[in-house]
GROMACS .gro file of C-alpha atoms in nm:
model
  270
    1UNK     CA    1   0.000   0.000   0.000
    2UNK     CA    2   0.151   0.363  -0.093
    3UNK     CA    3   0.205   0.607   0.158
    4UNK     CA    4   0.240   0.344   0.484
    5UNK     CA    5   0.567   0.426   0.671
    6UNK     CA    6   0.681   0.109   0.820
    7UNK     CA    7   0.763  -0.210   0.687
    8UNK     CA    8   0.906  -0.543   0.841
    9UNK     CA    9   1.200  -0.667   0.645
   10UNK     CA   10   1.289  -1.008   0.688
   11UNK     CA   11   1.678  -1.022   0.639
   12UNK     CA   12   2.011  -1.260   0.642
   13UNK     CA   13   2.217  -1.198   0.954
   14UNK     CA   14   2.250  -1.316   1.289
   15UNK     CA   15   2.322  -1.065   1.487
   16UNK     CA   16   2.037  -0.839   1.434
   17UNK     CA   17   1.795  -0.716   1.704
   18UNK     CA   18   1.489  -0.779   1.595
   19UNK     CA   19   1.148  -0.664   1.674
   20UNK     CA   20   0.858  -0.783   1.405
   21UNK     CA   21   0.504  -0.561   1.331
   22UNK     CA   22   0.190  -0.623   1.356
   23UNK     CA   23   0.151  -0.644   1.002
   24UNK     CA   24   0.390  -0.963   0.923
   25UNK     CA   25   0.167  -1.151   1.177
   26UNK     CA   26  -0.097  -1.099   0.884
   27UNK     CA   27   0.114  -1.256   0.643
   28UNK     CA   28   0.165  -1.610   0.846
   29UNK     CA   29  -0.219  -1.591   0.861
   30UNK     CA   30  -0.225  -1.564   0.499
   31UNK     CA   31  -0.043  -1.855   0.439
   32UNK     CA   32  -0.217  -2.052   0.713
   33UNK     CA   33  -0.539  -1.972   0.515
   34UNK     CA   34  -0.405  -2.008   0.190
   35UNK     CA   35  -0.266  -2.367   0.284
   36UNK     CA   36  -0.672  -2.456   0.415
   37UNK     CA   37  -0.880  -2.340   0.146
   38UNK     CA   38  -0.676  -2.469  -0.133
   39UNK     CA   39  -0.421  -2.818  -0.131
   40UNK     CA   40  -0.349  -2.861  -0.483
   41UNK     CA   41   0.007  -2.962  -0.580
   42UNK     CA   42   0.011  -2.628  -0.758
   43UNK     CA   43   0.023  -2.396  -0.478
   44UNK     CA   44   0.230  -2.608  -0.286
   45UNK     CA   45   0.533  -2.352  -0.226
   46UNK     CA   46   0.879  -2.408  -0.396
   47UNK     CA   47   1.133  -2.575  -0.189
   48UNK     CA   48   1.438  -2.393  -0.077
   49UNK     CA   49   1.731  -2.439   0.127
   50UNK     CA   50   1.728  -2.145   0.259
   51UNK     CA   51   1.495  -2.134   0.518
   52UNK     CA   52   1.238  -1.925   0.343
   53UNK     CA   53   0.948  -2.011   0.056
   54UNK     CA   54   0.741  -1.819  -0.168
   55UNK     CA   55   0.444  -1.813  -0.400
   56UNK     CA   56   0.169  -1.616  -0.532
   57UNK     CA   57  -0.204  -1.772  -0.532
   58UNK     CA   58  -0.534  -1.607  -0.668
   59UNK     CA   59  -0.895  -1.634  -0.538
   60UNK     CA   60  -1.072  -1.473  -0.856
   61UNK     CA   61  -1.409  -1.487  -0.749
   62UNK     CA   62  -1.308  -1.221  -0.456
   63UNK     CA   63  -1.090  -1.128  -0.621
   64UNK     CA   64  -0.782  -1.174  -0.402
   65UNK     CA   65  -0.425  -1.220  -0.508
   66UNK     CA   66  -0.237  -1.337  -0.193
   67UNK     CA   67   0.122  -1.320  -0.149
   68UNK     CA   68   0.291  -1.546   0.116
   69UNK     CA   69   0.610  -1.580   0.281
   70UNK     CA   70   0.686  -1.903   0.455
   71UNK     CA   71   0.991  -1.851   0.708
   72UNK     CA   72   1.142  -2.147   0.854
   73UNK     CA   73   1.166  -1.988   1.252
   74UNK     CA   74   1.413  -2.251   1.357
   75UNK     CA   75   1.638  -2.065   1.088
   76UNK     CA   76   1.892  -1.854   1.323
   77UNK     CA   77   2.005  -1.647   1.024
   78UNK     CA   78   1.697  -1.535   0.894
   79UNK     CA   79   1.542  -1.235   1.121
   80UNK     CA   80   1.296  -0.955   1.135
   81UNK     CA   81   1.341  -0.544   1.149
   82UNK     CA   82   1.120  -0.283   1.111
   83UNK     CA   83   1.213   0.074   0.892
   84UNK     CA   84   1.083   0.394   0.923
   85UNK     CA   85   1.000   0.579   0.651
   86UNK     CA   86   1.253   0.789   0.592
   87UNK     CA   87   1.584   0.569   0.603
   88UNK     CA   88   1.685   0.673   1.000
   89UNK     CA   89   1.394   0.895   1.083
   90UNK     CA   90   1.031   0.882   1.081
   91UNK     CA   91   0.838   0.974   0.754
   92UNK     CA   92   0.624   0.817   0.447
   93UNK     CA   93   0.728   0.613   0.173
   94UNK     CA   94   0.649   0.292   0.019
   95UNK     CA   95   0.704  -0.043   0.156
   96UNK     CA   96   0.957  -0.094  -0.195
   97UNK     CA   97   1.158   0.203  -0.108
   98UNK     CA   98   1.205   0.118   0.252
   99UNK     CA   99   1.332  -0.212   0.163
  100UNK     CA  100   1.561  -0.030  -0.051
  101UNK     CA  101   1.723   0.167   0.189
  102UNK     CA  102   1.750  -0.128   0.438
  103UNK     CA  103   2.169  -0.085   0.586
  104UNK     CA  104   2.396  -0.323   0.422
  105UNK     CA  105   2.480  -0.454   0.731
  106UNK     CA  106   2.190  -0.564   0.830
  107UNK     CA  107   2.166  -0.818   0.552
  108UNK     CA  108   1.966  -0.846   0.271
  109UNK     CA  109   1.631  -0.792   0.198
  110UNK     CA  110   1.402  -1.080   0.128
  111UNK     CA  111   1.025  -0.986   0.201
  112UNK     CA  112   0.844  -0.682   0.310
  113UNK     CA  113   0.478  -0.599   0.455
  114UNK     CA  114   0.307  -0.289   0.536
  115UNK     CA  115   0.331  -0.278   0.904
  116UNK     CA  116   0.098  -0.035   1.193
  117UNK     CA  117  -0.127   0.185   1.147
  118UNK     CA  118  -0.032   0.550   1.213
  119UNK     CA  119  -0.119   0.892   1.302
  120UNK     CA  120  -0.236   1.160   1.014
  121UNK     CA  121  -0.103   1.502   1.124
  122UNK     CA  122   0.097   1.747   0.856
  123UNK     CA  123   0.361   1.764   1.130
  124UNK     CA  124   0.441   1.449   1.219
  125UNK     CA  125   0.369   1.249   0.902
  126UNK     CA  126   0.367   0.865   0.904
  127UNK     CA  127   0.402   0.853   1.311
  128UNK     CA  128   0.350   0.530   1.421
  129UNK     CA  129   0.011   0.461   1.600
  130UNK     CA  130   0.174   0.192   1.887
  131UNK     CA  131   0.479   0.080   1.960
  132UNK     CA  132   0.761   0.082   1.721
  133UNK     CA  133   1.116  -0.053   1.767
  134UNK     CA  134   1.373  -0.069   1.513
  135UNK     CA  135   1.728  -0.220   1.596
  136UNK     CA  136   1.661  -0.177   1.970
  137UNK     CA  137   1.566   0.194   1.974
  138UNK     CA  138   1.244   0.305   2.070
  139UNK     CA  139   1.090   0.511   1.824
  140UNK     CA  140   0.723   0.505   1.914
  141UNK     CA  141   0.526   0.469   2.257
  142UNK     CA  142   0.247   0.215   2.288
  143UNK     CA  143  -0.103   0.326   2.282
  144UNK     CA  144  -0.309   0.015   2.411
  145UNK     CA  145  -0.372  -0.151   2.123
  146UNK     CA  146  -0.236  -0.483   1.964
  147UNK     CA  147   0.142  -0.546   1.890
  148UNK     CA  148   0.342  -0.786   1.744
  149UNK     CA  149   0.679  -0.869   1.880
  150UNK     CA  150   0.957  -1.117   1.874
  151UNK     CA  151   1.077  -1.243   2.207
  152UNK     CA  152   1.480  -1.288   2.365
  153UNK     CA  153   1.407  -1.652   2.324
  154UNK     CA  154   1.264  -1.624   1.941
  155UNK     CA  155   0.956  -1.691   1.961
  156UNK     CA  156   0.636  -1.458   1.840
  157UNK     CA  157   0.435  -1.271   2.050
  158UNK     CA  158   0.140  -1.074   2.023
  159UNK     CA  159  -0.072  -0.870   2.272
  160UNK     CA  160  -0.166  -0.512   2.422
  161UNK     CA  161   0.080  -0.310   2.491
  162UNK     CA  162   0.058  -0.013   2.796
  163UNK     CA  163   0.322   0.270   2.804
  164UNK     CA  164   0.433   0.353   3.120
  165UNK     CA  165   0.701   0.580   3.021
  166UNK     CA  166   0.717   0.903   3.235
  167UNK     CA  167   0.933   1.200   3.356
  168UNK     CA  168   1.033   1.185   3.746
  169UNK     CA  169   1.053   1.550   3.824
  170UNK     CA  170   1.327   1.680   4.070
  171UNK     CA  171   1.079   1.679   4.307
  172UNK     CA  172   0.921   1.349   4.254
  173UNK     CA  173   0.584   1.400   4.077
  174UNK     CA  174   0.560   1.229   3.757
  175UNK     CA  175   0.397   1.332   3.418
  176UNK     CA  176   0.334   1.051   3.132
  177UNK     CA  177   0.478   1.052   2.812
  178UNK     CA  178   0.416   1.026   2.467
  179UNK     CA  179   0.726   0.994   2.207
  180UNK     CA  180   0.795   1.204   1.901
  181UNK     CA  181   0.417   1.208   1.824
  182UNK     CA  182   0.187   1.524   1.789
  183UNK     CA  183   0.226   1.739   2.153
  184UNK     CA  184  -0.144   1.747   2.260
  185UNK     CA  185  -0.245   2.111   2.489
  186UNK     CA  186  -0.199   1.975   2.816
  187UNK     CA  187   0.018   1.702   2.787
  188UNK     CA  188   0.425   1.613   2.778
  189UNK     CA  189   0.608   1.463   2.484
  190UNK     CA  190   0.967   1.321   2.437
  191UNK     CA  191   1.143   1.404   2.143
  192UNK     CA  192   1.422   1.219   1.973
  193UNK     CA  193   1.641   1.219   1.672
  194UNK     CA  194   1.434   0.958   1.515
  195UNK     CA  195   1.168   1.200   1.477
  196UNK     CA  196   1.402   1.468   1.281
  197UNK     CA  197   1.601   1.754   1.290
  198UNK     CA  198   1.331   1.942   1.505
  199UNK     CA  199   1.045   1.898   1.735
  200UNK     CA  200   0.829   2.115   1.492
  201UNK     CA  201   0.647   2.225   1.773
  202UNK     CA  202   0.505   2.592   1.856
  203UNK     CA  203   0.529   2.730   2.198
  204UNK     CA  204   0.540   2.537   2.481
  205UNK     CA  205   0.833   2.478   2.724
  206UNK     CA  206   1.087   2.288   2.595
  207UNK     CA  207   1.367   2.148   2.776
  208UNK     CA  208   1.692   2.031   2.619
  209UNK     CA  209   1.780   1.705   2.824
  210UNK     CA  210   2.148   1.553   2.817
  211UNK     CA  211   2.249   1.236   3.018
  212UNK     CA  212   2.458   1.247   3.348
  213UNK     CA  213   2.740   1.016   3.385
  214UNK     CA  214   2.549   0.748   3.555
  215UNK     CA  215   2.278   0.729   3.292
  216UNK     CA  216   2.157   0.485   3.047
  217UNK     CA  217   2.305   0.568   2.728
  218UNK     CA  218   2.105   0.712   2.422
  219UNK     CA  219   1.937   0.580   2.238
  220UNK     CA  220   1.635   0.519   2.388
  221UNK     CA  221   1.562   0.158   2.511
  222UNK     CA  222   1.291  -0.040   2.685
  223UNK     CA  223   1.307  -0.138   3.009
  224UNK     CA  224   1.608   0.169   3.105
  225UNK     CA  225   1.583   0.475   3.329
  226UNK     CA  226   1.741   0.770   3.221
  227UNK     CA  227   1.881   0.983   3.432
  228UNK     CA  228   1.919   1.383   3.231
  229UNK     CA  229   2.016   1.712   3.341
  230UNK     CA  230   1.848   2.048   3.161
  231UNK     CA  231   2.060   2.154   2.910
  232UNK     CA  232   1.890   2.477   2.834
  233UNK     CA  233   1.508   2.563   2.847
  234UNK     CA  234   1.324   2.693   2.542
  235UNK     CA  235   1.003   2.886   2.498
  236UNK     CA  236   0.987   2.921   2.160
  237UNK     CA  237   0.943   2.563   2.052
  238UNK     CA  238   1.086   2.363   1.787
  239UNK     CA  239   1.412   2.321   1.932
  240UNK     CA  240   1.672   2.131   1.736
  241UNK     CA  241   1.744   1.734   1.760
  242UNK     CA  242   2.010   1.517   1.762
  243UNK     CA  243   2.182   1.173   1.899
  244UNK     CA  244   2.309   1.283   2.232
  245UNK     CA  245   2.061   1.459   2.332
  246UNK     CA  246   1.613   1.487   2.363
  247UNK     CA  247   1.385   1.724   2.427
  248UNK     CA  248   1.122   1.730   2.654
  249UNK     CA  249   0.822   1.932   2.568
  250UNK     CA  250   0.566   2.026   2.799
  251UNK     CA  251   0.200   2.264   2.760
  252UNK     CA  252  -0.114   2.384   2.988
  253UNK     CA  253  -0.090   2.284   3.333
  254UNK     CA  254   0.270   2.087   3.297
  255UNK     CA  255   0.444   2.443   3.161
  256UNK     CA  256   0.256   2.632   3.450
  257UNK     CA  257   0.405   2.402   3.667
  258UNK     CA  258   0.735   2.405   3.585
  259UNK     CA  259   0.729   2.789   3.483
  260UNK     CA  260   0.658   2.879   3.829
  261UNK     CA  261   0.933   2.642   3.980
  262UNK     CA  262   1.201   2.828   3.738
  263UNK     CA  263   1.081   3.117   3.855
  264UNK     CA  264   1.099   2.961   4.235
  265UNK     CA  265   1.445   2.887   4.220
  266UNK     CA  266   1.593   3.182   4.021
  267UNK     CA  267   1.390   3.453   4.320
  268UNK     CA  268   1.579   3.190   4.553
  269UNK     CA  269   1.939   3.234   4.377
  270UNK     CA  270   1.879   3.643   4.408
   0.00000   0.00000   0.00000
């Protein structure tokens, strides 16, 4: 389908992270269909030895023409990945030229599907609508809905997934998250490099966040704390990105907040 932003790539190499999408899940339930409603020797798929089979079947009274991708799982060299659209950050494209910008050292390309659904917003075009991981970073928060993973011990999974990501505050409230998605009016978003050269935001208060010494190191990953001091603060919005540092961006309530403690502590420094 044109325009959908993320792709799984199934690829040759074994020591790729790997996360799969919801979308490839679709495709092993296209050839578990397929395999049901028609035995014939002719769609029986070609034999390879290399862990993977294809072939193309029609159902012309739909009319459907089904494409499926038989992966041999107890293959250790053949893996998933996702893409984003835009080679290294977020963005639209097709599923043909995602595959085609696919890093050479992550193997080679052998199959792509469309994968989530996403977001429509000018601003943050093809953002993903759950949970998106590509080679370990965290791209995209979860949103409640279905997603499709592949486990430590390589096996698939499939489920709803909660975000509980949030900023601890120096004085320990918390405020959720989202991740390089659209900044709603009262509300806090994290911004990475995955997202772009900017937060393309308006307004707000934006902090520029670097890690201490006895931080996680960037990129984001699940599961890690992060421990950041405020680089600078920013009232302007859309404040630059890059890979050593994010930007937290914060509106209504959340800037008043934190406004009023900035101007706390500079009265107190007087």
């Amino acid at each position: 389908m044109n325009g959908t932003r993320s792709a799984p790539i199934t690829t040759i190499n074994k020591s790729v992270s790997i996360l799969g999408r919801r979308g490839l899940l679709l495709l092993w339930l296209a050839w578990s269909v397929a395999g049901i409603a028609n035995d014939s020797v002719t769609n029986q798929p070609p034999k390879h030895d290399s862990g993977w089979h294809y072939f193309h079947d029609e159902a012309v009274e739909v009319p459907w023409s089904i494409h499926i991708f038989r992966i041999e799982r107890s293959r250790h060299d053949l893996e998933f990945c996702t893409t984003l659209g835009k080679g290294n950050v977020l963005g639209m494209s097709t599923v043909s030229e995602q595959a085609k910008n696919v890093p050479s050292e992550l193997g080679q390309p052998l199959a792509a599907v469309n994968g989530d659904f996403y977001n429509k917003h000018e601003d943050y075009p093809g953002d993903p609508r759950d949970l998106q991981i590509t080679q370990g970073e965290v791209v995209s928060s979860p949103n409640g809905h279905a997603c499709f993973w592949i486990d430590a011990a390589g096996n698939p999974q499939a489920t709803n997934v909660l975000s509980r990501f949030r900023v601890i505050w120096a004085n320990g409230t918390t405020t959720a998250l989202g991740l390089n998605e659209e900044r709603p009016s009262d509300g806090a978003v994290l911004y990475s490099s995955a997202l772009g050269k900017s937060t393309r935001t308006s307004g707000g208060l934006e902090f520029v966040l670097e890690t201490t010494t006895n931080s996680s190191r960037l990129p984001l990953r699940v599961g890690q704390i992060y421990h950041m001091r405020v680089r600078e603060a920013r009232t302007s919005g859309d404040s630059s990105l890059n890979a050593d540092s994010l930007v937290l961006s914060v509106t209504g309530s959340h800037r008043s907040d934190h406004s009023n403690r900035r101007r706390t502590r500079a009265r107190k420094r007087r």
